[in-house]
Structure formats: C-alpha cells, structure tokens
Short mmCIF file of C-alpha atoms (C1' of nucleotides) in Angstrom, two decimals:
data_model
loop_
_atom_site.label_atom_id
_atom_site.label_comp_id
_atom_site.label_asym_id
_atom_site.label_seq_id
_atom_site.Cartn_x
_atom_site.Cartn_y
_atom_site.Cartn_z
CA MET A 1 6.42 20.60 -39.88
CA ILE A 2 4.94 17.11 -39.61
CA THR A 3 5.29 17.07 -35.85
CA GLY A 4 3.52 20.43 -35.70
CA TYR A 5 0.47 19.02 -37.46
CA ILE A 6 0.58 15.89 -35.31
CA GLU A 7 0.69 17.91 -32.11
CA CYS A 8 -2.57 19.62 -32.98
CA GLY A 9 -4.12 16.34 -34.05
CA LYS A 10 -4.23 17.15 -37.75
CA ILE A 11 -3.09 13.74 -38.77
CA GLU A 12 -4.41 13.85 -42.34
CA LEU A 13 -2.54 17.08 -42.98
CA ALA A 14 0.57 15.49 -41.54
CA ARG A 15 0.09 12.55 -43.88
CA SER A 16 -0.27 14.65 -47.01
CA PHE A 17 2.81 16.56 -46.00
CA PHE A 18 4.60 13.28 -45.41
CA ASP A 19 3.51 11.98 -48.84
CA ALA A 20 4.84 15.13 -50.51
CA MET A 21 8.24 14.91 -48.84
CA PRO A 22 10.97 14.22 -51.39
CA ASP A 23 13.42 12.96 -48.78
CA ARG A 24 11.43 10.68 -46.50
CA ASN A 25 13.71 8.79 -44.18
CA ASN A 26 13.25 6.42 -41.27
CA VAL A 27 12.67 9.31 -38.90
CA SER A 28 9.71 10.57 -40.93
CA TYR A 29 8.29 7.07 -41.16
CA ILE A 30 8.65 6.52 -37.42
CA THR A 31 7.11 9.90 -36.63
CA MET A 32 4.14 9.12 -38.85
CA ILE A 33 3.72 5.58 -37.50
CA SER A 34 3.77 6.88 -33.92
CA ALA A 35 1.18 9.50 -34.80
CA TYR A 36 -1.14 6.87 -36.25
CA SER A 37 -0.53 4.78 -33.15
CA LYS A 38 -1.53 7.65 -30.88
CA TYR A 39 -4.81 8.08 -32.73
CA GLY A 40 -5.52 4.36 -32.91
CA SER A 41 -5.06 4.00 -36.67
CA VAL A 42 -3.14 0.74 -36.45
CA GLU A 43 -3.87 -0.26 -40.04
CA SER A 44 -2.46 2.97 -41.45
CA ALA A 45 0.62 2.55 -39.29
CA LYS A 46 1.08 -1.04 -40.47
CA GLU A 47 0.73 0.06 -44.09
CA LEU A 48 3.61 2.51 -43.69
CA TYR A 49 5.65 -0.05 -41.78
CA ASP A 50 5.19 -2.57 -44.58
CA GLN A 51 6.47 -0.08 -47.12
CA MET A 52 9.91 -0.15 -45.58
CA ALA A 53 12.04 -2.94 -46.98
CA GLU A 54 14.79 -2.63 -44.40
CA LYS A 55 13.47 -2.81 -40.87
CA ASP A 56 15.78 -1.24 -38.35
CA LEU A 57 15.49 -1.25 -34.58
CA LEU A 58 13.53 1.97 -34.33
CA LEU A 59 11.06 0.94 -36.98
CA TYR A 60 10.43 -2.35 -35.16
CA ASN A 61 10.05 -0.47 -31.90
CA ALA A 62 7.55 1.99 -33.34
CA MET A 63 5.39 -0.79 -34.77
CA ILE A 64 5.58 -3.06 -31.71
CA ALA A 65 4.67 -0.08 -29.51
CA CYS A 66 1.78 0.74 -31.83
CA PHE A 67 0.34 -2.77 -31.47
CA ALA A 68 0.93 -2.83 -27.72
CA GLN A 69 -0.66 0.57 -27.15
CA ASN A 70 -3.75 -0.34 -29.14
CA ASN A 71 -4.62 -3.61 -27.44
CA ARG A 72 -3.19 -5.73 -30.21
CA ALA A 73 -0.92 -7.63 -27.88
CA LYS A 74 -0.74 -10.79 -29.98
CA GLU A 75 0.52 -8.93 -33.01
CA ALA A 76 2.98 -7.02 -30.84
CA LEU A 77 4.50 -10.27 -29.58
CA GLN A 78 4.43 -11.78 -33.05
CA LEU A 79 6.52 -8.92 -34.34
CA PHE A 80 8.77 -9.14 -31.30
CA ASP A 81 9.37 -12.83 -32.07
CA GLU A 82 10.12 -11.96 -35.67
CA MET A 83 12.66 -9.47 -34.45
CA LEU A 84 14.37 -12.07 -32.26
CA ASN A 85 15.00 -14.18 -35.34
CA PRO A 86 18.72 -13.91 -36.22
CA ASN A 87 17.78 -13.11 -39.82
CA ALA A 88 16.25 -9.86 -38.70
CA ASN A 89 19.72 -8.62 -37.78
CA VAL A 90 18.54 -6.39 -34.96
CA GLN A 91 18.74 -6.66 -31.23
CA PRO A 92 15.95 -5.38 -29.00
CA ASP A 93 16.65 -2.52 -26.62
CA LYS A 94 14.75 -1.29 -23.57
CA MET A 95 12.14 0.44 -25.71
CA THR A 96 11.31 -2.84 -27.43
CA LEU A 97 11.18 -4.73 -24.17
CA ALA A 98 8.87 -2.20 -22.50
CA SER A 99 6.28 -2.71 -25.25
CA ALA A 100 6.74 -6.48 -25.27
CA ILE A 101 6.22 -6.68 -21.50
CA SER A 102 3.12 -4.55 -21.83
CA ALA A 103 1.83 -7.00 -24.45
CA CYS A 104 2.54 -9.96 -22.13
CA SER A 105 0.63 -8.20 -19.41
CA GLN A 106 -2.38 -7.64 -21.67
CA LEU A 107 -2.39 -11.34 -22.47
CA GLY A 108 -1.73 -12.36 -18.87
CA ASP A 109 1.30 -14.24 -20.15
CA SER A 110 3.55 -14.18 -17.11
CA LYS A 111 5.74 -16.96 -18.49
CA TYR A 112 6.78 -14.94 -21.50
CA GLY A 113 7.15 -11.92 -19.23
CA THR A 114 9.51 -13.76 -16.91
CA TRP A 115 11.44 -15.01 -19.90
CA ILE A 116 11.87 -11.41 -21.05
CA GLU A 117 13.23 -10.54 -17.62
CA THR A 118 15.93 -13.21 -17.99
CA TYR A 119 16.61 -12.30 -21.60
CA MET A 120 16.99 -8.69 -20.56
CA ARG A 121 19.86 -9.66 -18.25
CA GLU A 122 21.44 -11.71 -21.03
CA LEU A 123 21.41 -8.65 -23.23
CA GLY A 124 22.92 -6.63 -20.42
CA ILE A 125 19.97 -4.26 -20.30
CA GLY A 126 19.46 -2.77 -16.86
CA MET A 127 16.10 -2.08 -15.26
CA ASP A 128 14.91 1.50 -15.61
CA ASP A 129 11.72 3.07 -14.30
CA HIS A 130 9.79 2.58 -17.54
CA LEU A 131 10.67 -1.11 -17.67
CA ALA A 132 9.97 -1.53 -13.99
CA THR A 133 6.54 0.04 -14.45
CA SER A 134 5.60 -2.45 -17.16
CA PHE A 135 6.82 -5.27 -14.92
CA ILE A 136 4.79 -3.87 -12.01
CA ASP A 137 1.73 -4.04 -14.22
CA LEU A 138 2.59 -7.55 -15.45
CA TYR A 139 3.21 -9.02 -12.01
CA ALA A 140 0.21 -7.30 -10.46
CA LYS A 141 -2.11 -8.61 -13.17
CA CYS A 142 -0.72 -12.09 -12.60
CA GLY A 143 -1.45 -11.85 -8.90
CA ASN A 144 2.16 -11.54 -7.78
CA ILE A 145 1.54 -8.35 -5.88
CA ASP A 146 4.61 -8.72 -3.65
CA LYS A 147 6.94 -8.80 -6.61
CA ALA A 148 5.08 -5.80 -8.07
CA HIS A 149 5.48 -3.89 -4.84
CA GLU A 150 9.15 -4.79 -4.60
CA LEU A 151 9.68 -3.29 -8.05
CA PHE A 152 7.66 -0.23 -7.11
CA ASN A 153 9.92 0.30 -4.11
CA SER A 154 12.96 0.05 -6.33
CA LEU A 155 11.89 2.93 -8.58
CA GLN A 156 14.20 5.90 -8.75
CA LYS A 157 11.26 8.22 -9.11
CA ARG A 158 7.57 7.47 -8.61
CA ASP A 159 5.66 9.23 -11.35
CA LEU A 160 2.00 9.26 -12.37
CA VAL A 161 2.17 6.12 -14.49
CA ALA A 162 4.05 4.13 -11.87
CA TYR A 163 1.63 5.15 -9.11
CA THR A 164 -1.29 4.36 -11.38
CA ALA A 165 0.02 0.91 -12.26
CA MET A 166 0.61 0.08 -8.60
CA ILE A 167 -2.74 1.47 -7.43
CA LEU A 168 -4.52 -0.54 -10.09
CA GLY A 169 -2.43 -3.57 -9.16
CA TYR A 170 -3.56 -3.30 -5.56
CA GLY A 171 -7.11 -2.63 -6.73
CA ILE A 172 -7.48 -5.75 -8.85
CA ASN A 173 -5.87 -7.85 -6.14
CA GLY A 174 -8.38 -6.72 -3.56
CA ARG A 175 -5.82 -4.77 -1.53
CA GLY A 176 -8.01 -1.72 -1.14
CA LYS A 177 -6.29 -0.31 1.92
CA GLU A 178 -2.89 -0.23 0.24
CA ALA A 179 -4.36 1.25 -2.93
CA ILE A 180 -6.02 4.07 -1.02
CA GLU A 181 -2.87 4.78 0.97
CA LEU A 182 -0.84 4.95 -2.22
CA PHE A 183 -3.39 7.23 -3.85
CA GLU A 184 -3.08 9.58 -0.89
CA GLU A 185 0.69 9.41 -1.01
CA MET A 186 0.52 10.33 -4.68
CA MET A 187 -1.70 13.33 -4.01
CA ASP A 188 0.63 14.45 -1.21
CA ALA A 189 3.46 14.33 -3.72
CA ASP A 190 1.42 16.75 -5.88
CA ILE A 191 1.06 14.27 -8.69
CA ILE A 192 -2.22 14.92 -10.44
CA PRO A 193 -4.29 11.76 -11.04
CA ASN A 194 -5.66 11.12 -14.52
CA LEU A 195 -8.58 9.03 -15.79
CA VAL A 196 -6.56 5.81 -15.58
CA THR A 197 -5.59 6.50 -11.97
CA PHE A 198 -9.26 6.87 -11.11
CA THR A 199 -10.05 3.57 -12.78
CA GLY A 200 -7.51 2.01 -10.43
CA ILE A 201 -8.62 3.68 -7.24
CA LEU A 202 -12.33 3.13 -7.96
CA THR A 203 -11.59 -0.53 -8.62
CA ALA A 204 -9.91 -0.67 -5.22
CA TYR A 205 -12.92 0.89 -3.47
CA ASN A 206 -15.10 -1.54 -5.34
CA HIS A 207 -13.08 -4.53 -4.14
CA VAL A 208 -13.25 -3.59 -0.50
CA GLY A 209 -16.87 -2.52 -0.77
CA LEU A 210 -16.32 1.01 0.51
CA VAL A 211 -19.37 2.45 -1.20
CA LYS A 212 -19.56 5.89 0.35
CA GLU A 213 -15.84 6.58 -0.02
CA GLY A 214 -15.77 5.19 -3.54
CA TYR A 215 -18.71 7.30 -4.58
CA ARG A 216 -17.14 10.38 -3.05
CA CYS A 217 -13.94 9.62 -4.93
CA PHE A 218 -15.89 9.31 -8.17
CA MET A 219 -17.55 12.67 -7.52
CA SER A 220 -14.15 14.24 -6.87
CA MET A 221 -13.07 13.57 -10.45
CA GLN A 222 -14.66 16.79 -11.65
CA ARG A 223 -12.60 18.78 -9.18
CA HIS A 224 -9.56 17.42 -10.93
CA GLY A 225 -11.02 18.58 -14.22
CA LEU A 226 -11.73 15.03 -15.32
CA LEU A 227 -14.84 13.84 -17.12
CA PRO A 228 -15.62 10.27 -16.01
CA SER A 229 -15.66 7.79 -18.87
CA GLN A 230 -18.13 4.98 -19.38
CA ASP A 231 -15.68 2.65 -17.64
CA HIS A 232 -15.73 4.82 -14.54
CA TYR A 233 -19.52 4.84 -14.53
CA ALA A 234 -19.48 1.06 -14.93
CA ILE A 235 -17.25 0.62 -11.89
CA VAL A 236 -19.46 2.86 -9.76
CA VAL A 237 -22.61 1.10 -10.97
CA ASP A 238 -20.91 -2.14 -9.95
CA LEU A 239 -19.94 -0.63 -6.59
CA LEU A 240 -23.47 0.58 -5.82
CA GLY A 241 -25.04 -2.51 -7.32
CA ARG A 242 -23.04 -5.05 -5.35
CA ALA A 243 -23.98 -3.17 -2.18
CA GLY A 244 -27.62 -3.69 -3.14
CA ARG A 245 -28.20 -0.05 -3.96
CA LEU A 246 -29.76 -0.95 -7.30
CA GLU A 247 -32.07 2.03 -7.65
CA GLU A 248 -29.23 4.47 -7.04
CA ALA A 249 -27.16 2.62 -9.62
CA HIS A 250 -30.03 2.87 -12.09
CA GLU A 251 -30.46 6.58 -11.38
CA LEU A 252 -26.74 7.10 -11.97
CA ILE A 253 -26.93 5.42 -15.38
CA LYS A 254 -29.84 7.67 -16.33
CA LYS A 255 -27.71 10.68 -15.49
CA ILE A 256 -24.79 9.71 -17.75
CA PRO A 257 -24.44 12.60 -20.22
CA MET A 258 -23.78 10.25 -23.15
CA GLN A 259 -25.26 7.00 -24.41
CA PRO A 260 -24.12 4.40 -21.84
CA HIS A 261 -22.31 1.44 -23.35
CA ALA A 262 -23.38 -2.14 -22.77
CA GLY A 263 -20.84 -2.68 -19.97
CA VAL A 264 -22.57 -0.08 -17.80
CA TRP A 265 -25.94 -1.80 -18.12
CA GLY A 266 -24.15 -5.14 -17.79
CA ALA A 267 -22.82 -4.10 -14.39
CA LEU A 268 -26.38 -3.30 -13.31
CA LEU A 269 -27.62 -6.62 -14.69
CA LEU A 270 -24.95 -8.46 -12.72
CA ALA A 271 -25.94 -6.59 -9.56
CA CYS A 272 -29.57 -7.51 -10.18
CA SER A 273 -28.59 -11.16 -10.35
CA LEU A 274 -26.74 -10.87 -7.04
CA HIS A 275 -29.77 -9.29 -5.41
CA ASN A 276 -32.53 -11.13 -7.26
CA ASN A 277 -34.22 -8.10 -8.72
CA VAL A 278 -36.11 -9.35 -11.76
CA GLU A 279 -37.84 -6.10 -12.76
CA LEU A 280 -34.69 -4.01 -12.93
CA ALA A 281 -32.79 -6.91 -14.49
CA GLU A 282 -35.23 -6.86 -17.39
CA VAL A 283 -34.61 -3.14 -17.91
CA ALA A 284 -30.84 -3.61 -17.83
CA TRP A 285 -31.01 -6.66 -20.09
CA LYS A 286 -33.12 -4.83 -22.66
CA ASN A 287 -30.54 -2.07 -22.85
CA CYS A 288 -27.67 -4.54 -23.10
CA CYS A 289 -29.38 -6.30 -25.99
CA GLU A 290 -29.96 -3.09 -27.87
CA LEU A 291 -26.33 -2.07 -27.50
CA GLU A 292 -24.75 -5.47 -28.05
CA PRO A 293 -27.24 -7.65 -29.90
CA ASP A 294 -24.72 -10.40 -30.70
CA SER A 295 -23.63 -11.25 -27.20
CA SER A 296 -25.22 -14.22 -25.44
CA GLY A 297 -23.86 -13.46 -21.96
CA TYR A 298 -26.65 -11.07 -21.07
CA HIS A 299 -29.33 -13.62 -21.98
CA SER A 300 -27.71 -16.28 -19.82
CA LEU A 301 -27.49 -13.86 -16.94
CA LEU A 302 -31.17 -12.94 -17.17
CA ALA A 303 -32.10 -16.61 -17.60
CA ASN A 304 -30.31 -17.35 -14.32
CA ILE A 305 -32.17 -14.54 -12.62
CA TYR A 306 -35.49 -15.93 -13.87
CA ALA A 307 -34.49 -19.39 -12.69
CA SER A 308 -33.61 -18.28 -9.18
CA ALA A 309 -36.94 -16.44 -9.00
CA GLY A 310 -38.65 -19.70 -9.92
CA ARG A 311 -39.70 -18.42 -13.35
CA TRP A 312 -38.56 -21.57 -15.11
CA ASP A 313 -40.62 -20.98 -18.25
CA ASP A 314 -39.07 -17.58 -18.84
CA ALA A 315 -35.60 -19.00 -18.20
CA LYS A 316 -36.18 -21.84 -20.63
CA ARG A 317 -37.63 -19.51 -23.28
CA LEU A 318 -34.58 -17.28 -23.09
CA ARG A 319 -32.08 -20.15 -23.21
CA ARG A 320 -33.86 -21.58 -26.22
CA ALA A 321 -33.72 -18.19 -27.95
CA VAL A 322 -29.94 -18.16 -27.48
CA GLU A 323 -29.58 -21.58 -29.10
CA GLU A 324 -31.88 -20.72 -31.97
CA LYS A 325 -30.11 -17.50 -32.78
CA GLY A 326 -26.77 -19.28 -32.54
CA LEU A 327 -25.31 -16.48 -30.49
CA VAL A 328 -21.64 -16.73 -29.67
CA LYS A 329 -20.51 -17.20 -26.14
CA ILE A 330 -17.58 -14.98 -25.40
CA PRO A 331 -15.28 -16.97 -23.15
CA GLY A 332 -14.32 -15.24 -19.95
CA SER A 333 -10.69 -14.87 -18.98
CA SER A 334 -9.12 -14.78 -15.59
CA TRP A 335 -5.97 -13.23 -14.24
CA THR A 336 -5.72 -15.94 -11.64
CA GLU A 337 -5.01 -18.50 -14.34
CA CYS A 338 -1.62 -17.06 -15.03
CA PHE A 339 -0.93 -16.73 -11.33
CA GLU A 340 -1.71 -20.37 -10.81
CA SER A 341 0.53 -21.42 -13.67
CA GLN A 342 3.30 -19.44 -12.06
CA GLN A 343 3.12 -21.27 -8.75
"C1'" DG B 1 18.81 13.30 -22.07
"C1'" DT B 2 18.27 14.20 -30.22
"C1'" DA B 3 12.58 9.86 -33.79
"C1'" DG B 4 10.81 5.18 -30.53
"C1'" DG B 5 9.08 2.78 -24.45
"C1'" DG B 6 5.67 2.06 -19.15
"C1'" DT B 7 -0.60 2.84 -16.39
"C1'" DT B 8 -7.82 1.75 -18.08
"C1'" DA B 9 -13.14 -2.90 -14.52
"C1'" DG B 10 -15.34 -7.67 -13.86
#
DNA sequence: GTAGGGTTAG
C-alpha cells in the first residue's frame, strides 16, 4: 500500500498511511526513508531515522544512501564513521560501501576512498558492478582516469550508469575522443542515454572545443525525449562562449523556456571575460546579480573585465562595492587537488 | 535475485 503511493509520488499519502500503521517495522521505516530520499526530503528522512532506537544495518544503509544521494556527503561519511564504531554493533555491506564511496567522490576525498577499497577486502566483500561504478566515478573525479578505465573494463555488464560515469570521467579529464567513442558504443548497445549522460558527453565536447558537434549533440536530446536542464544549457553556453560565439550563446539563453539560473548567465559572463566583451558582460552580470545577489564572484569577474578594458574606475567602484556590502567569497574547489595528493 | 547501493559542468 505504502509503496503504491510512493510509486505515484504521493509521498504525503504514504506518510499518513505509514503513521496509521499499527505494526510499523524496520521495513516500513526503510521504505519511507527511501521515499523521502528520492524526493529530496532529507530532514523528514532523518526525523524518521532518529525515531528508531535500535539502528540495524539496513536502517544505516537507507540513511547513508539518503545523505549521499542528496549531496550531503559529509553527513553520509559522518554516519558511516559512526557505524564503524564497534559500539554500533553492525558491519557495513556492499550497499553501505557504495554510498560511502559516492560520498568520498562528491568530496573529492580519494584517500578515504582508497581506504574503503582496502577495508572492503578486509571485510571479504568482493567488487560488484555497482561498487565498481562508484569507484569509476571516484577515480575519474580524482584524475586517475587509467584506474577508472581499468575498473570499467572489469565490469561484468556495462549499463547506463556505468557508461555515464565513464563518459563523464573522460569528459572532465579532457579526454573528449574517448568520451565520444564510448557514447557511440553505448548507443550501439541500444542503451538509451539520460540527462546525466548528456551532461557527461556535452562536458566532453566542451573540453575538446568541438562546438558544432557539441551543439548538434545538445539538439539531439529532444529526439531522445529529453528536456535539457539548466545545467545542459550552461554547458552549451560555455561551449559557444569559449569559442567566442558570444551572441549565439546569448541568443540561446534567451530561448530557454524557463527562468535561467545564475550558472547559465555565469557561463556567459566567464566567456565575456575570455573574449573581452564588456557590453555583454554587463548584461550577464546584471542577470547573475538578480538571481544570486549574495555572491561576490560575479562582481570580481566583471571588475576584471573592466580592468582589462582599461576601465579602472569602474573596476575600482565594483571592488569597493563588494567590500562595503561584505559579500562572501565562495571558495572554489578543484578536482586536481585530490589527484595531486594521491601522487 | 525478497526493504537498502552506483552516474549531473566549471
């Protein structure tokens, strides 16, 4: 009954049914927690998790997965650590490890990831395709593309998620040719790409600067019945923008059927700074500010553009405005950091 | 394979 409601997305109905159940057991809790996880309601999931006094393996797994799937990697690893404490009286299994590796990958923590690989052997847990896929993602994000590829070759069966992880891995490592070849191999195998796959392949086109092909790929999304997300638009804006095709990038943004998010305009702003286009930069900057008024990055970017155009007064004015408003600088992160620490 | 796991930019 609960699962029926969950399948059609009626999560509140599922919850009221859950609340009315006289004989709620771990299974019902786990089902409900997973449902909240799927719809991004991490707090509601945590609330249910906290209600259980005795945490068993599956309950831990459901909650760790929930954190990992909703970009709360730190909390996922925190809970994983808690579970490793002998007092917890549980031992992780492959489900736990898959989520933990995913969390390491999100944090770019290859050290912890490698430790998990060793620990896995200690526990006598063998590598399966799910685990291998999370390791592919981890190693690729940490720049160890050879190790990622080795794991990809070892898969028993290459499915959509595995292909997607590897394509994205090649994409972010600038190995466009390999990414494109793999994408074609996937299509030949009649595996239908999803939105994530397109993020990967578009990233690859972007890295090798294949504008025409990348744009064509983006346009092909509709044929697969996929509606490009803001992220996809942002990648294509970046692709066109880096190639200096700023007007086309601007036109594309104007055609987005929804309100573009700041990242889309940010990609245009970045392109304007690469190609010293002050007028368009101002347009992009204005939109960025409206959508994300608290971020200082856009101001600094425009200030740099003013400076390189010799408009020192404008640059100074903007930099002063940042200081006066006390805007926070969001520190950038880099995947290469964890690669370097691995060397 | 009977609850629970793996893939989204720069």
